[in-house]
XYZ file of C-alpha atoms in Angstrom:
668
model
C 0.000 0.000 0.000
C 1.326 3.433 -0.960
C 0.763 6.199 1.585
C 0.446 9.839 0.623
C 2.578 11.980 2.905
C 4.528 15.228 2.562
C 8.100 15.103 1.357
C 10.466 14.646 4.279
C 7.835 12.869 6.368
C 8.134 9.447 4.743
C 8.877 6.418 6.887
C 12.116 4.668 6.019
C 14.008 1.562 7.160
C 17.299 3.335 6.405
C 18.122 4.666 9.843
C 21.259 6.439 11.018
C 22.635 3.312 12.690
C 22.459 1.396 9.404
C 24.134 4.241 7.498
C 26.896 4.402 10.117
C 27.396 0.641 10.128
C 27.784 0.625 6.347
C 30.040 3.697 6.315
C 33.592 3.548 5.005
C 34.989 1.195 2.411
C 37.709 -1.402 1.945
C 40.965 0.235 0.920
C 44.637 -0.340 0.095
C 44.179 -3.813 -1.349
C 47.068 -6.176 -1.918
C 47.836 -9.651 -3.241
C 50.062 -11.726 -0.989
C 50.767 -14.884 -2.941
C 47.332 -16.391 -3.575
C 45.710 -14.349 -0.821
C 43.935 -11.000 -1.007
C 44.391 -8.543 1.854
C 42.927 -5.101 2.455
C 42.261 -2.445 5.106
C 38.686 -2.413 6.423
C 36.958 0.189 8.619
C 35.234 -0.827 11.830
C 32.977 2.093 12.898
C 31.393 0.014 15.671
C 34.821 -0.737 17.178
C 35.710 2.831 18.029
C 36.410 3.673 14.394
C 39.528 1.513 14.158
C 40.749 -0.048 10.904
C 41.838 -3.636 10.622
C 43.541 -5.808 8.049
C 41.280 -8.385 6.447
C 42.727 -11.547 4.956
C 41.026 -13.634 2.290
C 42.733 -16.990 2.185
C 43.175 -19.041 -0.993
C 40.167 -21.181 0.039
C 37.947 -18.077 0.012
C 37.609 -17.703 3.779
C 37.604 -14.021 4.772
C 38.478 -12.932 8.307
C 39.972 -9.989 10.199
C 43.694 -10.546 10.520
C 44.355 -8.127 13.372
C 42.127 -7.930 16.407
C 41.613 -4.894 18.637
C 43.316 -2.798 19.811
C 45.442 -2.826 16.629
C 44.401 0.005 14.337
C 45.977 -0.003 10.874
C 46.235 3.622 9.821
C 48.946 6.099 8.885
C 48.776 9.794 9.770
C 51.388 11.035 7.306
C 50.110 14.367 5.897
C 47.218 13.826 8.391
C 45.230 12.231 5.547
C 47.444 9.166 5.751
C 48.527 6.770 3.081
C 49.071 3.103 2.436
C 49.729 1.714 5.949
C 50.833 -1.844 5.215
C 52.783 -4.197 2.991
C 53.306 -7.940 2.992
C 55.384 -10.559 1.252
C 54.858 -14.307 0.859
C 57.742 -16.467 2.049
C 58.753 -19.998 1.107
C 58.134 -21.104 4.678
C 56.438 -19.700 7.741
C 53.661 -17.838 5.945
C 53.611 -14.158 4.983
C 55.549 -11.384 6.652
C 53.421 -8.269 7.229
C 54.479 -4.751 8.181
C 51.899 -2.137 9.190
C 51.466 1.235 10.878
C 49.504 1.292 14.145
C 47.408 4.431 14.561
C 47.862 4.649 18.330
C 51.598 5.364 18.253
C 52.297 5.628 14.490
C 55.097 3.096 14.770
C 55.838 0.572 12.054
C 55.362 -3.040 13.185
C 56.337 -6.432 11.768
C 54.032 -9.395 12.172
C 54.049 -13.060 11.231
C 50.378 -14.077 11.295
C 51.085 -17.782 10.741
C 53.783 -18.132 13.394
C 52.880 -21.252 15.423
C 53.438 -19.556 18.757
C 51.075 -16.719 17.789
C 53.650 -14.001 18.149
C 52.321 -10.459 18.642
C 53.429 -7.699 16.263
C 56.838 -6.275 17.154
C 57.856 -2.635 16.765
C 60.367 -1.748 14.074
C 60.601 2.018 14.586
C 61.212 4.255 17.606
C 58.956 6.728 19.330
C 59.619 10.461 19.351
C 58.198 12.977 21.796
C 58.814 15.884 19.420
C 55.705 17.413 17.793
C 53.727 14.775 15.941
C 56.521 12.233 16.369
C 57.683 9.832 13.665
C 55.115 8.727 11.102
C 55.323 6.201 8.283
C 53.488 5.497 5.026
C 53.691 3.677 1.690
C 56.043 0.871 2.803
C 57.930 -1.331 0.351
C 58.817 -4.629 2.018
C 62.153 -6.068 0.879
C 62.336 -9.018 3.232
C 65.173 -10.722 1.356
C 67.269 -7.613 2.086
C 66.029 -7.533 5.657
C 64.540 -4.035 5.376
C 61.505 -1.905 4.619
C 61.709 1.216 2.459
C 59.189 3.731 3.657
C 58.255 7.414 3.707
C 59.198 8.952 7.038
C 57.476 12.109 8.245
C 59.568 13.399 11.139
C 58.559 16.333 13.304
C 61.498 18.448 14.385
C 59.564 20.917 16.547
C 56.141 21.636 17.994
C 54.747 23.696 15.108
C 52.920 21.982 12.208
C 55.573 23.188 9.777
C 58.488 21.820 11.819
C 58.706 18.658 9.780
C 60.812 16.906 7.174
C 60.102 13.937 4.924
C 62.515 11.347 3.601
C 62.589 7.912 2.081
C 64.144 5.771 4.782
C 65.311 2.171 5.202
C 63.965 0.432 8.320
C 65.708 -2.790 9.383
C 63.431 -5.779 9.901
C 65.467 -7.064 12.841
C 63.888 -4.436 15.112
C 67.178 -2.719 15.921
C 65.715 0.711 15.120
C 62.871 0.310 17.607
C 65.123 1.653 20.343
C 67.913 3.169 18.277
C 67.036 6.025 15.923
C 70.470 5.802 14.312
C 69.650 2.368 12.878
C 67.333 4.079 10.376
C 69.094 4.945 7.105
C 68.048 7.919 4.977
C 67.893 6.948 1.298
C 66.715 10.216 -0.305
C 68.460 13.566 0.057
C 65.707 15.563 1.760
C 65.707 18.288 -0.899
C 61.926 18.165 -1.333
C 59.202 18.922 1.185
C 57.113 15.933 0.112
C 57.980 12.516 -1.327
C 56.080 9.363 -2.178
C 57.156 5.828 -1.444
C 59.899 4.416 -3.692
C 59.351 2.024 -6.587
C 62.220 -0.384 -7.198
C 62.993 -1.543 -10.753
C 62.709 -5.275 -11.524
C 66.493 -5.658 -11.628
C 66.904 -3.796 -8.339
C 69.312 -1.312 -9.851
C 67.105 1.778 -10.082
C 64.448 3.453 -8.024
C 61.744 6.033 -8.815
C 59.520 8.248 -6.699
C 57.576 11.524 -6.829
C 58.470 14.764 -5.075
C 57.085 18.293 -4.725
C 57.159 21.265 -2.393
C 55.301 24.336 -1.179
C 53.364 26.203 -2.424
C 52.347 23.556 -4.961
C 50.019 20.666 -4.310
C 50.592 17.285 -5.987
C 47.810 17.938 -8.506
C 49.498 21.246 -9.454
C 52.987 19.951 -10.154
C 55.274 17.121 -9.123
C 58.667 15.814 -10.175
C 59.373 12.228 -11.145
C 62.750 11.408 -9.609
C 64.961 8.498 -10.643
C 68.185 7.302 -9.006
C 70.603 4.403 -9.094
C 70.644 2.041 -6.119
C 74.160 1.666 -4.772
C 75.619 -1.483 -3.208
C 74.800 -0.068 0.216
C 71.199 0.533 -0.824
C 71.522 4.322 -0.897
C 70.148 6.337 -3.805
C 72.795 7.845 -6.087
C 72.623 10.342 -8.900
C 69.013 11.339 -8.258
C 67.581 13.405 -11.094
C 64.212 14.671 -12.298
C 63.090 13.008 -15.548
C 59.496 14.281 -15.817
C 57.169 16.857 -14.340
C 57.522 20.360 -12.986
C 55.533 23.125 -11.282
C 52.763 22.996 -13.919
C 52.828 19.266 -14.686
C 51.358 16.765 -12.270
C 52.754 13.235 -12.296
C 50.308 11.267 -10.142
C 51.825 7.771 -10.103
C 54.974 5.966 -11.216
C 55.673 2.239 -11.582
C 58.149 0.011 -13.373
C 56.881 -2.236 -16.137
C 57.826 -5.901 -16.057
C 60.312 -5.202 -18.873
C 62.054 -2.483 -16.865
C 60.380 0.438 -18.637
C 59.276 3.362 -16.502
C 55.520 4.044 -16.562
C 53.946 7.245 -15.257
C 50.643 9.094 -15.355
C 51.125 12.782 -16.200
C 48.719 15.572 -17.144
C 51.060 17.261 -19.645
C 48.304 16.950 -22.308
C 45.705 18.543 -20.015
C 44.504 15.093 -18.956
C 46.159 12.532 -16.695
C 47.241 9.991 -19.326
C 49.553 7.010 -18.986
C 53.029 7.414 -20.524
C 56.055 5.200 -21.035
C 59.404 6.912 -20.548
C 62.536 6.250 -22.570
C 65.624 7.523 -20.776
C 67.945 6.365 -23.536
C 68.302 9.838 -24.935
C 69.698 11.300 -21.699
C 73.273 10.349 -22.460
C 72.959 12.006 -25.883
C 71.634 15.176 -24.302
C 68.153 14.652 -25.733
C 66.413 14.227 -22.392
C 63.742 11.686 -21.559
C 61.216 10.847 -24.257
C 57.659 10.122 -23.099
C 55.130 8.205 -25.184
C 51.426 8.575 -24.456
C 50.166 4.991 -24.436
C 46.474 5.836 -24.795
C 45.832 9.484 -25.759
C 42.327 10.316 -24.577
C 40.471 13.211 -23.033
C 39.999 11.054 -19.967
C 41.672 10.790 -16.602
C 43.882 7.776 -15.878
C 44.598 9.090 -12.379
C 43.342 11.600 -9.849
C 44.505 13.868 -7.026
C 47.190 12.335 -4.818
C 45.609 13.028 -1.453
C 47.126 9.935 0.156
C 50.460 8.259 -0.455
C 50.186 4.864 -2.092
C 47.113 5.498 -4.209
C 47.342 3.431 -7.410
C 45.371 4.017 -10.598
C 47.325 1.523 -12.708
C 49.189 -1.738 -12.197
C 51.452 -3.506 -14.742
C 50.759 -7.165 -15.493
C 53.352 -9.883 -16.040
C 52.366 -10.256 -19.706
C 53.067 -6.611 -20.483
C 49.467 -5.428 -20.338
C 48.477 -2.749 -17.841
C 45.390 -2.598 -15.629
C 44.143 0.993 -15.565
C 41.403 2.937 -13.837
C 40.181 5.574 -16.257
C 37.237 7.719 -17.252
C 35.667 11.130 -17.461
C 33.940 11.694 -14.169
C 33.282 8.151 -12.971
C 36.221 5.804 -13.397
C 36.100 2.200 -14.612
C 38.638 -0.604 -14.864
C 40.237 -1.461 -18.185
C 43.124 -3.496 -19.553
C 45.473 -1.532 -21.784
C 47.759 -2.987 -24.434
C 50.663 -0.502 -24.390
C 51.866 -1.616 -27.830
C 48.614 -0.961 -29.699
C 46.852 1.496 -27.369
C 43.813 -0.784 -27.304
C 41.820 -0.475 -24.089
C 39.196 -3.064 -23.124
C 36.993 -2.437 -20.101
C 36.234 -5.177 -17.605
C 32.680 -6.461 -17.657
C 30.534 -6.223 -14.559
C 28.060 -4.003 -12.719
C 30.702 -1.754 -11.158
C 30.726 1.826 -12.410
C 33.256 3.374 -10.031
C 36.718 2.029 -9.168
C 38.740 3.432 -6.284
C 42.441 4.336 -6.709
C 43.744 1.096 -5.241
C 44.894 -1.597 -7.679
C 47.229 -4.542 -7.349
C 48.242 -7.109 -9.972
C 50.059 -10.431 -9.750
C 50.449 -12.715 -12.728
C 47.193 -12.354 -14.637
C 45.114 -11.367 -11.583
C 44.011 -7.820 -10.837
C 42.386 -6.810 -7.579
C 40.686 -3.529 -6.767
C 37.789 -1.862 -4.965
C 34.641 -0.979 -6.902
C 31.016 0.055 -6.435
C 27.910 1.147 -8.325
C 24.740 3.144 -7.631
C 23.161 -0.138 -6.457
C 26.091 -1.615 -4.551
C 28.544 -0.407 -1.934
C 32.303 -0.775 -2.385
C 33.476 -4.375 -2.735
C 36.843 -6.034 -3.241
C 36.769 -7.221 -6.851
C 39.133 -9.583 -8.649
C 39.593 -9.720 -12.418
C 41.083 -12.726 -14.202
C 42.570 -11.190 -17.330
C 42.826 -14.595 -19.046
C 39.101 -15.294 -18.869
C 37.869 -11.722 -18.559
C 35.825 -12.757 -15.535
C 35.434 -10.260 -12.709
C 33.861 -11.151 -9.372
C 33.471 -9.732 -5.910
C 35.761 -11.667 -3.581
C 35.603 -9.622 -0.388
C 33.496 -7.121 1.552
C 30.649 -8.293 -0.674
C 27.639 -6.036 -0.858
C 24.452 -7.228 0.774
C 21.168 -5.364 0.806
C 20.267 -4.509 4.386
C 16.940 -3.095 3.172
C 14.830 -3.413 0.058
C 16.824 -1.759 -2.790
C 13.631 0.073 -3.706
C 14.613 2.488 -0.930
C 17.909 3.309 -2.632
C 18.071 6.501 -4.701
C 18.184 6.335 -8.474
C 20.716 9.020 -9.427
C 20.738 10.906 -12.717
C 23.996 12.162 -14.171
C 23.430 15.735 -15.310
C 25.382 18.599 -16.836
C 24.139 22.077 -15.913
C 25.042 25.504 -17.255
C 26.766 27.951 -14.962
C 27.805 31.599 -15.215
C 29.394 32.450 -18.550
C 27.963 29.261 -20.056
C 30.417 26.966 -18.272
C 29.521 23.322 -17.724
C 28.818 22.013 -14.218
C 28.715 18.274 -13.636
C 26.355 16.874 -11.015
C 24.387 13.814 -9.907
C 20.758 14.309 -8.926
C 19.210 11.928 -6.366
C 15.442 12.550 -6.253
C 13.361 11.318 -3.314
C 12.447 7.636 -3.617
C 10.400 5.391 -1.346
C 8.191 2.498 -2.537
C 5.705 3.019 0.272
C 5.101 6.736 -0.108
C 4.114 9.396 -2.564
C 3.787 13.127 -2.074
C 0.555 15.140 -2.303
C -0.244 16.403 -5.773
C 1.534 19.622 -6.609
C 4.093 19.477 -3.791
C 7.754 19.849 -4.728
C 10.463 18.169 -2.643
C 13.107 19.899 -0.559
C 16.612 19.428 -1.939
C 20.049 19.628 -0.359
C 23.174 20.511 -2.354
C 26.156 18.379 -1.357
C 29.477 20.171 -1.868
C 32.324 17.673 -1.756
C 35.526 18.203 0.185
C 38.982 18.755 -1.185
C 38.119 20.995 -2.942
C 40.371 19.200 -5.472
C 38.263 16.050 -5.518
C 34.876 14.906 -6.791
C 31.833 12.955 -5.665
C 31.485 9.313 -6.676
C 28.417 7.769 -8.301
C 28.001 4.931 -5.811
C 25.468 3.682 -3.315
C 25.723 5.893 -0.247
C 23.356 5.092 2.598
C 23.798 8.611 3.974
C 22.155 9.851 0.787
C 19.530 7.100 1.012
C 18.834 8.171 4.601
C 17.503 11.457 3.224
C 16.065 10.471 -0.164
C 14.052 7.614 1.343
C 12.451 10.182 3.664
C 11.532 12.459 0.792
C 14.482 14.895 0.808
C 16.354 15.118 -2.489
C 20.126 15.357 -2.774
C 22.284 16.760 -5.572
C 26.040 16.081 -5.622
C 27.788 18.952 -7.423
C 31.210 18.611 -9.032
C 31.753 22.360 -9.096
C 34.574 23.964 -11.056
C 37.825 22.805 -9.508
C 36.703 19.179 -9.267
C 38.802 16.378 -10.669
C 37.795 13.882 -13.312
C 37.249 16.389 -16.109
C 40.747 17.485 -17.084
C 43.175 20.117 -15.855
C 41.282 23.050 -17.331
C 38.172 22.146 -15.330
C 40.056 21.831 -12.063
C 42.028 25.021 -12.720
C 38.778 27.000 -12.747
C 39.099 27.283 -9.009
C 42.561 28.823 -9.050
C 42.340 32.036 -7.010
C 38.539 31.719 -7.266
C 37.719 29.508 -4.292
C 34.710 30.890 -2.504
C 33.436 32.262 -5.827
C 33.304 29.556 -8.515
C 32.293 26.780 -6.114
C 29.581 28.954 -4.574
C 28.294 30.068 -7.988
C 28.244 26.542 -9.415
C 26.371 25.075 -6.456
C 23.850 27.913 -6.628
C 23.426 27.508 -10.405
C 22.560 23.826 -9.988
C 20.118 24.525 -7.150
C 18.463 27.324 -9.131
C 18.173 25.090 -12.196
C 16.483 22.303 -10.217
C 14.012 24.818 -8.824
C 13.356 26.422 -12.226
C 12.595 23.094 -13.886
C 10.226 22.037 -11.101
C 12.422 19.317 -9.629
C 13.000 21.070 -6.285
C 11.096 23.446 -4.024
C 12.880 26.797 -4.267
C 11.759 27.716 -0.735
C 13.297 24.525 0.701
C 16.847 24.346 -0.587
C 19.736 23.483 1.709
C 23.465 23.048 1.327
C 25.922 20.865 3.200
C 29.585 20.044 3.080
C 32.509 18.717 5.056
C 36.024 20.176 5.185
C 36.411 22.272 2.000
C 32.738 21.550 1.316
C 31.965 23.121 4.675
C 33.773 26.257 3.483
C 31.601 26.307 0.355
C 28.449 25.873 2.432
C 29.433 28.637 4.870
C 30.474 30.967 2.039
C 27.136 30.254 0.349
C 25.195 31.308 3.445
C 27.245 34.512 3.622
C 26.844 35.465 -0.039
C 23.378 34.358 -1.103
C 19.865 34.084 0.302
C 19.164 30.952 -1.737
C 19.419 28.372 1.029
C 17.092 27.737 3.931
C 19.847 26.075 5.998
C 23.345 24.599 5.913
C 25.265 21.754 7.519
C 28.977 22.443 8.061
C 31.209 19.532 9.137
C 34.863 20.144 10.062
C 34.774 23.317 7.941
C 37.478 25.755 7.020
C 36.012 29.065 8.128
C 38.860 31.579 8.439
C 41.392 31.448 5.564
C 43.675 34.006 7.197
C 44.150 31.618 10.113
C 45.201 28.899 7.655
C 47.573 31.242 5.867
C 49.204 32.184 9.174
C 50.058 28.611 10.166
C 46.751 27.447 11.586
C 46.655 24.077 9.834
C 48.841 21.075 9.047
C 51.879 21.232 6.799
C 50.481 19.345 3.794
C 47.926 22.081 3.021
C 49.763 24.982 4.642
C 50.244 26.730 1.273
C 47.157 25.339 -0.496
C 45.345 28.673 -0.348
C 48.160 30.294 -2.350
C 46.584 28.718 -5.431
C 42.964 28.588 -4.243
C 42.731 32.247 -3.182
C 46.056 33.821 -4.186
C 49.459 34.656 -2.712
C 48.726 35.879 0.797
C 51.552 38.421 0.773
C 50.134 40.029 -2.364
C 46.344 39.844 -1.823
C 45.675 39.706 1.942
C 42.467 41.664 1.406
C 41.139 38.839 -0.735
C 41.470 36.468 2.213
C 39.493 38.862 4.391
C 36.824 39.432 1.757
C 36.320 35.736 0.971
C 36.014 34.712 4.604
C 32.415 33.999 5.690
C 33.305 35.884 8.879
C 33.666 39.156 6.979
C 30.053 38.803 5.841
C 28.666 37.088 8.913
C 25.962 39.749 9.248
C 24.392 38.290 6.089
C 24.024 34.855 7.661
C 20.462 34.456 8.859
C 19.622 30.878 7.855
C 19.877 28.077 10.427
C 23.073 26.046 10.407
C 24.533 22.955 12.026
C 28.241 22.977 12.914
C 29.932 19.601 13.506
C 33.544 19.443 14.683
C 36.090 16.891 15.836
C 37.895 18.161 18.893
C 41.162 16.530 17.779
C 41.046 17.913 14.223
C 44.537 19.156 13.206
C 43.415 20.258 9.720
C 40.477 22.526 10.550
C 40.922 23.029 14.310
C 37.680 23.499 16.243
C 38.629 27.001 17.356
C 38.307 28.144 13.737
C 34.694 27.008 13.579
C 34.020 28.647 16.902
C 34.810 31.981 15.240
C 31.617 31.507 13.218
C 29.644 30.860 16.379
C 30.996 34.093 17.837
C 30.295 36.048 14.651
C 26.637 35.000 14.568
C 26.055 35.152 18.319
C 23.453 37.545 19.665
C 21.607 37.898 16.357
C 19.063 35.133 16.865
C 20.486 32.852 14.178
C 19.157 29.322 14.741
C 22.172 27.044 15.058
C 23.360 23.819 16.636
C 26.977 23.093 17.521
C 28.125 19.521 18.184
C 31.723 18.725 19.115
C 33.023 15.159 19.155
C 35.776 14.036 21.500
C 38.362 11.736 20.004
C 37.388 12.558 16.415
C 39.776 14.179 13.970
C 39.053 15.502 10.479
C 36.008 13.438 9.529
C 34.258 11.049 11.874
C 35.082 7.348 12.190
C 33.127 6.134 15.220
C 29.625 4.745 14.817
C 28.175 6.774 17.688
C 29.592 9.987 16.204
C 28.247 9.184 12.737
C 24.785 8.414 14.124
C 24.637 11.552 16.220
C 25.796 13.726 13.316
C 23.339 12.265 10.814
C 20.357 12.558 13.130
C 21.299 16.158 13.956
C 21.427 16.934 10.241
C 17.953 15.499 9.720
C 16.717 17.556 12.673
C 18.101 20.672 10.955
C 16.094 19.928 7.808
C 12.971 19.106 9.798
C 13.092 22.560 11.394
C 14.207 24.501 8.350
C 11.926 22.892 5.773
C 8.833 22.853 7.989
C 8.581 19.063 8.095
C 6.529 17.137 10.630
C 8.308 13.769 10.745
C 6.574 10.473 11.464
C 6.750 9.111 14.988
C 9.439 6.453 14.549
C 12.738 5.454 16.168
C 15.807 7.260 14.918
C 13.905 10.311 13.652
C 14.376 13.489 15.714
C 11.221 15.071 16.992
C 10.131 18.425 15.573
C 11.430 21.304 17.661
């Protein structure tokens, strides 16, 4: 039976606890002999992450029990936190980073005596200590090559990063001098090293302030000396206006790299043979397309391509959404893998003819998927999706392209309300909430998201906007935000919301906007510059750009605003003008502010400046602070509380009388 009820007042089985339980995704997959391993979130276990092991017989089980928490904090956003190698006897050797102390540990899961993980690296009481990411396990050599982030003082910028050798015998756990620096420390940021098949050469990426890795990076190559140290390091590709996103060695010893020198991140093969003749390195575009074969390097160890033993290359590629394909580098032929998955995450691994990755679709959450390139068969092998509710409650998104100011294109995904048991009264239009993604150099993914379903199944529409500056559409599209952050993103979100209202898809009087991190900035700036929205949800937002520019954030993004807003020394007034605080008197719509009290990226005191700026003017607002949470929430109780508070905001702001059911906040 279908019940007629106002939008927003529909009953739904998708409650906040279900959305929190299904939050997160498998990540950083790996093949260890015949076994598949990956990192899996555990929101119900205090937000920790564990390693999951899928044995050759198909049995899947957590490999590390609590309190072990597999997570790196390098750059604060982290990176690949583990590596493993099969051994002829004794089972695999695993190294991983434990979130609690950020030390690197070695572990033998099949040891008969059930040995606990043992520390490989020392502690440091200075600043953020010693942190590790993107390990390369060379167990035959008795060492791990890894990125070290070492704090040298108490300030966020008192830090250096090197590629370091960590001995597997544990001697460095109590002796800092047992660590050996492999790179020269010339660059502010480095990725993990990639060793050539013959062991004689090594490659990695490097960059420095004020650039971000999607602005420009350098591909560095060096010889590996007898003592393991890097010699003759040189830059062979990249620069301040060319972003190299990933580098690997082909099975034949050729260097492969994704660079955006054509305006799109395309996969290239490099020929260094001309260096000795003074001709430099020659790069060959293996598949010239106006598509992206990579994305923004937010976390060390992200992989968009993986070479196969037969010379073919597994690639994640696309315009907007990314799919998995197999590329023949000799012919340029690219064949996509069959299957229902429409979005592949930047984590690929290949061994022999097997490829493993993480993929999802609008009807399925992220799963661990394996492709057999001999048969062409792809199948979910881990974290398999199951429907916790009738899929009829899931949204059915529509991929749309809207027109923004000056006729520019704006890419978005529209999720109208959908519930099999309800319909709205004739003539009523639904409320809609604009979702502004974080980054801002990022994009939203077209996948099943139960947070979206939480709202759409209640009759509240959602539109994900890939505003100018988003990735997935070429360098020109993402460069639209250069020195225009707080303008282009705000205009594009507003243009999409206005278009939905004009065409009769959304109720113009009941439009909201929400965002986390950089998306929270866009939402706050939107409230301060337009009267379009009835409310806003701001999670871990950047509010005061001048505070960022003056050292009020972590080192990775310390100079990010130099490109997003402009050089601070030259245009300080622009920072003041763009800040929502400078126009706080225009903010009259209700807002919800969510903050992690341990957030080093957007510290809670920045958000509190907004509370102070709107205080005493009768602006309806709710402020929730979460102990133990950093930038983005990981714990189930935090996720539930935040989601229910957001629904309560919409109930008040959109004039909704919700049904009397568990998990739905009462009207206030």
